[in-house]
Tab-separated table of C-alpha atoms (C1' of nucleotides) in Angstrom:
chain	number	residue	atom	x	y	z
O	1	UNK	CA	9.878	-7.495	-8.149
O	2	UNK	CA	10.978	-4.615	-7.118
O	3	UNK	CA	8.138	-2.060	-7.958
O	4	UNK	CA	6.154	-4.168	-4.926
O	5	UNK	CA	7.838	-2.267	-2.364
O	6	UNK	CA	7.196	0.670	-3.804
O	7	UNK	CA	3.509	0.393	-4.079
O	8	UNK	CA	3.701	-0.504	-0.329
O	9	UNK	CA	6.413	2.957	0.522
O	10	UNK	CA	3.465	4.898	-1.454
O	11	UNK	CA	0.556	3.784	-0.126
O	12	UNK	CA	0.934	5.574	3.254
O	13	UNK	CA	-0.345	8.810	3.570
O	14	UNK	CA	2.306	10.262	5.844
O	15	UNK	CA	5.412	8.408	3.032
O	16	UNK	CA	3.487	10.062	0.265
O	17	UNK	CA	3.274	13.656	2.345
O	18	UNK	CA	7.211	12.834	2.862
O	19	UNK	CA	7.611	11.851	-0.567
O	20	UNK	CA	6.097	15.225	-2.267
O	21	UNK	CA	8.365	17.269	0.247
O	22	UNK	CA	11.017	15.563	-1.425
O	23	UNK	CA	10.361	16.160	-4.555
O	24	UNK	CA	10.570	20.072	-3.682
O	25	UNK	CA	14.155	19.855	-3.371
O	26	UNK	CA	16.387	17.497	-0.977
O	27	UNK	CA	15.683	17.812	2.863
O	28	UNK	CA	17.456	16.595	6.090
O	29	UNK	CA	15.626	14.500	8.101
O	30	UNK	CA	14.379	17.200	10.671
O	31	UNK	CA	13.752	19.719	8.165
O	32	UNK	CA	11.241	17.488	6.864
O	33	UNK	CA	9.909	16.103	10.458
O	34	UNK	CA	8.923	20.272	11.185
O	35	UNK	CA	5.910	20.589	9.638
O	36	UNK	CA	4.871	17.111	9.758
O	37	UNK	CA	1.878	15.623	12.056
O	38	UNK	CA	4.552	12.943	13.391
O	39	UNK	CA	7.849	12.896	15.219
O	40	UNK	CA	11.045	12.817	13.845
O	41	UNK	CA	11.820	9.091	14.873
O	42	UNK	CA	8.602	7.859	12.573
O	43	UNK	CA	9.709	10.027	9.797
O	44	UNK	CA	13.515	8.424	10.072
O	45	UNK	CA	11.410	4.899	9.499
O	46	UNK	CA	9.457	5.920	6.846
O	47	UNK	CA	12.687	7.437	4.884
O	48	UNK	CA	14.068	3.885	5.626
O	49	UNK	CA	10.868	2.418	3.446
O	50	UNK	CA	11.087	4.952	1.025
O	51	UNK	CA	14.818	4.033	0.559
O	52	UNK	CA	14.609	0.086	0.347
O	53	UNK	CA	11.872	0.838	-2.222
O	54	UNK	CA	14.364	2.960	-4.151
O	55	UNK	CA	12.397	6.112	-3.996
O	56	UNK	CA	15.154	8.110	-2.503
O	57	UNK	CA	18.521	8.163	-1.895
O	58	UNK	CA	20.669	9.639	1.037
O	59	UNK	CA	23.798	11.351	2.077
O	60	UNK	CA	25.535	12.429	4.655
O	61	UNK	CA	26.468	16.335	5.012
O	62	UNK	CA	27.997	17.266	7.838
O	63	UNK	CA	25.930	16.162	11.208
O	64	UNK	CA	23.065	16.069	8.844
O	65	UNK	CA	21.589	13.441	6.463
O	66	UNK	CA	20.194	14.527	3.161
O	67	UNK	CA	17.370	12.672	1.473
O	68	UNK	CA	16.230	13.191	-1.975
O	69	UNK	CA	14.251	11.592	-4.912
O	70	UNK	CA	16.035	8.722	-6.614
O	71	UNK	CA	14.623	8.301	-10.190
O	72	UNK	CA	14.387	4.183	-10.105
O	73	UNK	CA	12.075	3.341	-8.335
O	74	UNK	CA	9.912	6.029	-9.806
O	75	UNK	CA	10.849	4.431	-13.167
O	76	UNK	CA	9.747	1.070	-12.220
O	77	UNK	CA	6.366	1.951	-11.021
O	78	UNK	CA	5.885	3.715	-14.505
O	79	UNK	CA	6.915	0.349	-16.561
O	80	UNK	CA	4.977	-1.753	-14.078
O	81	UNK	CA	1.311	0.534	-14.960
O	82	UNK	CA	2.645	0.610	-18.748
O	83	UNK	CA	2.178	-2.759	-19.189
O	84	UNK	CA	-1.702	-2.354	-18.180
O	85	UNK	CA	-2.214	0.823	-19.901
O	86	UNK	CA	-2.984	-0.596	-23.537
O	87	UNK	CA	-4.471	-3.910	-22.437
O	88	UNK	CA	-6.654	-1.632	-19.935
O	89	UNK	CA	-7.874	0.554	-22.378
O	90	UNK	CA	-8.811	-1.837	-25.135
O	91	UNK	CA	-10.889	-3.432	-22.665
O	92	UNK	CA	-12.327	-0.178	-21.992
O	93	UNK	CA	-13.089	0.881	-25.587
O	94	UNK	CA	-14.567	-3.114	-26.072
O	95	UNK	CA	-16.853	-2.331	-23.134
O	96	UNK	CA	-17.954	1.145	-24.571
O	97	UNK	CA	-18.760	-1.242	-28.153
O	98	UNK	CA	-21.123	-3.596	-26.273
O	99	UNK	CA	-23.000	-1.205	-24.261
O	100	UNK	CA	-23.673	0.458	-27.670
O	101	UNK	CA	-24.764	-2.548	-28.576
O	102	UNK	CA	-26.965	-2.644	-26.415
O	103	UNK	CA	-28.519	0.705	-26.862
O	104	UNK	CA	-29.313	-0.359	-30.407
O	105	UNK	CA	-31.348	-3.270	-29.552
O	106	UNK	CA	-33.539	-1.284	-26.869
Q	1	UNK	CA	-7.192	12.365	-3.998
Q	2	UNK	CA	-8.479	9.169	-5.787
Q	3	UNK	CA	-5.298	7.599	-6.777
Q	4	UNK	CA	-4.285	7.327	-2.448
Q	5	UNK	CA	-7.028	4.749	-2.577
Q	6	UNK	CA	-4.981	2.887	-6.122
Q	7	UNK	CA	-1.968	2.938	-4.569
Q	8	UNK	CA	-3.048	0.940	-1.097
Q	9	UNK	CA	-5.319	-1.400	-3.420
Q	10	UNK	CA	-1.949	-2.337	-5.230
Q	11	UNK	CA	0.098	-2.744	-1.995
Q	12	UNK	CA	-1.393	-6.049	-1.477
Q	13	UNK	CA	0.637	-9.160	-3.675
Q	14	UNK	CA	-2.521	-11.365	-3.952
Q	15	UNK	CA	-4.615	-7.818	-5.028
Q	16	UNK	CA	-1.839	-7.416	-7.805
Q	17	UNK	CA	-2.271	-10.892	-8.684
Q	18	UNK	CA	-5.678	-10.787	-9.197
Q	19	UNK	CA	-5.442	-7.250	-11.414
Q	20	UNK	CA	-2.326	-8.967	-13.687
Q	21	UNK	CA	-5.005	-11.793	-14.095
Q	22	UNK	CA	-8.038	-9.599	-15.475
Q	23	UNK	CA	-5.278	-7.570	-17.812
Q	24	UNK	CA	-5.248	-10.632	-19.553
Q	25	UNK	CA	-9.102	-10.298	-19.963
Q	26	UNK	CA	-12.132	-9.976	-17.822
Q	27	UNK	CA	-12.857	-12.465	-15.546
Q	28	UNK	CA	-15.830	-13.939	-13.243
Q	29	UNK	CA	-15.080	-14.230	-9.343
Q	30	UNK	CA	-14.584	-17.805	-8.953
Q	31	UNK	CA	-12.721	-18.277	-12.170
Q	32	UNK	CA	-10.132	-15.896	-10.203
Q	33	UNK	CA	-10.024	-17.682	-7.109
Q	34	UNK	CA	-9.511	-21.036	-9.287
Q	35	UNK	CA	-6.194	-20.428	-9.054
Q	36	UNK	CA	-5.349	-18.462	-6.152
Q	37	UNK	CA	-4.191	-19.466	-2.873
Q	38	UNK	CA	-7.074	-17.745	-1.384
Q	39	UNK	CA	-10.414	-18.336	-0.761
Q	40	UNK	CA	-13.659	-17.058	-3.252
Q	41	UNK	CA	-14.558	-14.721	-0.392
Q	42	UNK	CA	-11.404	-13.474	-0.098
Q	43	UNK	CA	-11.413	-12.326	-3.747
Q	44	UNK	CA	-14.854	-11.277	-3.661
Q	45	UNK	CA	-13.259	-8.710	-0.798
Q	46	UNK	CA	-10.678	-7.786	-2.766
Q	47	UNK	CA	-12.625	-7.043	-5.742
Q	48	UNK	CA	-14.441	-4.483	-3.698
Q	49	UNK	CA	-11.298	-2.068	-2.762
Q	50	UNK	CA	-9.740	-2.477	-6.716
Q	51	UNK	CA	-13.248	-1.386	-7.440
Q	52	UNK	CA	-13.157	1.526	-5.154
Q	53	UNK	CA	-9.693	2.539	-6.167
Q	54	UNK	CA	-11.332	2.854	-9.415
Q	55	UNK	CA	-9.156	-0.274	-10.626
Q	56	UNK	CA	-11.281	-2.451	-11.927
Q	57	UNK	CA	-15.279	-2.166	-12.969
Q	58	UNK	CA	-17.981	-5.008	-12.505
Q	59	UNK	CA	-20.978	-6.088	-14.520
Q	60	UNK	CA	-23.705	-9.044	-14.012
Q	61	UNK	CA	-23.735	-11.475	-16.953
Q	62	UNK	CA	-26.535	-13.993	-15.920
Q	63	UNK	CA	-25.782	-15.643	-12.244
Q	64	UNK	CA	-22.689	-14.190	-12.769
Q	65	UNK	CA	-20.323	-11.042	-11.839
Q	66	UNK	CA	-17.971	-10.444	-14.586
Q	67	UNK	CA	-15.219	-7.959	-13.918
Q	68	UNK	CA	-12.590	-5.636	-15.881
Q	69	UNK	CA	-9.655	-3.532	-15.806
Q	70	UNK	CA	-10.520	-0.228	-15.714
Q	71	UNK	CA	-8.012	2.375	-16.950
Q	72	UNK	CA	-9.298	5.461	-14.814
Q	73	UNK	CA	-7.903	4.401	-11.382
Q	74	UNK	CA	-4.183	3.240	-13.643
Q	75	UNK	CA	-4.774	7.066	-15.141
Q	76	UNK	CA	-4.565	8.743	-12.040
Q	77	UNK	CA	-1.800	7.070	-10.796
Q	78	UNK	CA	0.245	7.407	-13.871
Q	79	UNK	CA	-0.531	11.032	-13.769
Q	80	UNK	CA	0.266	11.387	-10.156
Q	81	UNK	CA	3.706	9.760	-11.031
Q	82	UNK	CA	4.423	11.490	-13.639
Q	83	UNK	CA	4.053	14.895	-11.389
Q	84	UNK	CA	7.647	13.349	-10.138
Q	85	UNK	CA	9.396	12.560	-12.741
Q	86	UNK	CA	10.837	15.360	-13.892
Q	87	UNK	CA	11.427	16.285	-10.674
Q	88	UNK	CA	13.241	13.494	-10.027
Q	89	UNK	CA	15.293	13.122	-13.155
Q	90	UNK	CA	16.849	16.815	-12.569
Q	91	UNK	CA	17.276	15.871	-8.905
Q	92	UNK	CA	19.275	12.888	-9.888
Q	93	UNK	CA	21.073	14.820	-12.513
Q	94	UNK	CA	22.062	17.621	-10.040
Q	95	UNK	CA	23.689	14.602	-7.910
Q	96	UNK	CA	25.466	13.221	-10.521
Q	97	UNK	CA	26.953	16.909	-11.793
Q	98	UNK	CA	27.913	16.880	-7.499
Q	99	UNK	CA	29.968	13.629	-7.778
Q	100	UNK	CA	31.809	14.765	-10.562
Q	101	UNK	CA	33.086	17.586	-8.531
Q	102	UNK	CA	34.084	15.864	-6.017
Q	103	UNK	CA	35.684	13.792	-8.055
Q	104	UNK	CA	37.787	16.491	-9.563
Q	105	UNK	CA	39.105	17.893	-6.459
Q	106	UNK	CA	40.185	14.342	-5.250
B	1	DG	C1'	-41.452	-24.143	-7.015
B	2	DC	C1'	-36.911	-26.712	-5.373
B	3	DT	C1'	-32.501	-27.257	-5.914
B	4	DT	C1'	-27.979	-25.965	-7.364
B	5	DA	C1'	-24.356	-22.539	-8.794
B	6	DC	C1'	-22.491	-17.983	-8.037
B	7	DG	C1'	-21.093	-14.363	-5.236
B	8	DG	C1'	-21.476	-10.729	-1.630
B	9	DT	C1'	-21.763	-10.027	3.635
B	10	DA	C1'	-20.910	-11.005	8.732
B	11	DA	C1'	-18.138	-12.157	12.458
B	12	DG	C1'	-14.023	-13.384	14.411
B	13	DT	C1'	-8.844	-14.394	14.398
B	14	DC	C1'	-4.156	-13.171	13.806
B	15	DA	C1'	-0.211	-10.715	11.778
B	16	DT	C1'	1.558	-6.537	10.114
B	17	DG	C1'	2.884	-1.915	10.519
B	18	DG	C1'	2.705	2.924	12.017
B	19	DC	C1'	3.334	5.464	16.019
B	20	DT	C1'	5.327	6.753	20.509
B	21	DT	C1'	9.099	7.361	24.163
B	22	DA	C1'	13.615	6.175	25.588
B	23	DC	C1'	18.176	5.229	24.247
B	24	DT	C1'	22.501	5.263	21.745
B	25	DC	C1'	25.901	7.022	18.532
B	26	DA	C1'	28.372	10.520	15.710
B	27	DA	C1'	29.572	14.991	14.241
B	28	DA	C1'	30.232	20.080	15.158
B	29	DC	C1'	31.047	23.956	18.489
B	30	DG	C1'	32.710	26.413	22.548
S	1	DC	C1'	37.074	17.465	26.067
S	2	DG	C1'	32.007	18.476	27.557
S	3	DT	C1'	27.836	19.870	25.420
S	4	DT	C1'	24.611	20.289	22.083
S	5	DT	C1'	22.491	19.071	17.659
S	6	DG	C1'	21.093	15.564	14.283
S	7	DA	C1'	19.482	11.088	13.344
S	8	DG	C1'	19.001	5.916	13.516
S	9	DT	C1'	17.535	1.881	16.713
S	10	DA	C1'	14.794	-0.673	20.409
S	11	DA	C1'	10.700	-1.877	22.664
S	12	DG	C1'	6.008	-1.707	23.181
S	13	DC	C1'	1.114	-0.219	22.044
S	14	DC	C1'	-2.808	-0.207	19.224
S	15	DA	C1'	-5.375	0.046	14.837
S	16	DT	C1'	-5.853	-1.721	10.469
S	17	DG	C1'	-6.462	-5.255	7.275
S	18	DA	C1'	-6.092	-9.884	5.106
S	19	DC	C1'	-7.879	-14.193	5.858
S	20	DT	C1'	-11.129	-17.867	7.406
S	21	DT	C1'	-15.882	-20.198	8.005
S	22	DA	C1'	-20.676	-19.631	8.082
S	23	DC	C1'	-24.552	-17.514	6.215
S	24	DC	C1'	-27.836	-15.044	3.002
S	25	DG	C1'	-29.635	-13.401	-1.408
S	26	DT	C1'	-30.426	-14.269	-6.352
S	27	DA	C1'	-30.360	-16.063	-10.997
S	28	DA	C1'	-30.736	-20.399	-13.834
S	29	DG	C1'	-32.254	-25.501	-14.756
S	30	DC	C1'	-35.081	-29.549	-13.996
DNA sequence: GCTTACGGTAAGTCATGGCTTACTCAAACG
DNA sequence: CGTTTGAGTAAGCCATGACTTACCGTAAGC
C-alpha cells in the first residue's frame, strides 16, 4: 500500500538528488535548495512527496525546518522487492537450465 | 544509473500489477492483459519500459512473446536501497537519543 | 497460399505532475 | 515593533506519459 508512493517520491530525478543529500546528514530546506538546479519553492514540494511517502521526517528548529531520512518507508520498499527476489531468481536460474538445453541439442 | 529507469517503471500501479503477475511465473502478452483493465497494447507498452528498466526479459515461443522476471533491474535497486539504510537507521537512532533529552529536561 | 491468432508500432487525446513567480505566514534580530 | 530570513501555499504553464483505436508484420493451421 504504502511502498506505492514511495516508488512514485523516488522515481524523480530531482527527489532522488534531494533524497541522497539527505542521507548525508539532516538539512533545512534552503540548505538543500543551494546547490540544486531548482528553486527553493519546488524543493519545499518535493520534501512534501518525500514525506507522505515516509521517506523523511521533519522538524522544526528555530525559523528553520529540518528534514531527514525516516527509516520506514525505506523499509517497506526493501520488503516489497524481497518478495520478488527468490521467485525472480529461480526463474532466472530455470531460464539459464533451458537455454543449456538448448545448447545440447545444437 | 540503471536502477533511475526501475524505479519510474515501478511508479506506475497497472506496471506493478503486471510485474506481481509474472512473479508468479512467466507469462505471454495477452494472457496479461486477460485480466487487466487495460488494453493488449497497453501492456505490450508497458512491457517495453519493465524491459528497459532491466525488469523483466522477453523470449519468442512460437507466435508467441513469452516474458519473465528478471532479477538484474530488482538487484540494482535493492543495492541502491540498501546504500540508505544504514544511513537511515543511525539517522533515526540519533533522533530518537534527541527526544529522550528533551524529554529529560521537561 | 489464405486466413487467423499474437503482438508490436503509430497517432492522437487527456490527465498528471514538476516547475515557475507571487504571495502569505511565522520566527528571530535590531 | 519593523525588518529580515526561512519556508509552505496558490495559480498557472508546459512536458511527459498512460491510454485508446487503427494498422502492420509474422508465425501457425487448414
Amino acid at each position: 500500500m504504502a511502498y506505492s508512493n514511495a516508488f512514485a517520491a523516488l522515481a524523480d530525478p530531482t527527489r532522488r538528488e534531494v533524497f541522497e543529500r539527505l542521507a548525508q546528514g539532516p538539512r533545512s530546506v534552503g540548505d538543500l535548495a543551494e546547490g540544486l538546479p531548482v528553486s527553493r519553492p519546488a524543493v519545499s514540494q518535493h520534501l512534501k512527496v518525500l514525506k507522505e511517502a515516509g521517506l523523511v521526517t521533519d522538524h522544526p528548529e528555530g525559523a528553520r525546518r529540518v528534514y531527514q531520512i525516516d527509516p520506514q518507508g525505506l523499509g517497506q520498499m526493501r520488503a516489497w522487492l524481497d518478495r520478488f527476489w527468490d521467485a525472480a531468481l529461480a526463474a532466472f536460474q530455470a531460464e539459464v537450465e533451458r537455454d543449456d538445453d538448448k545448447e545440447d541439442e545444437a
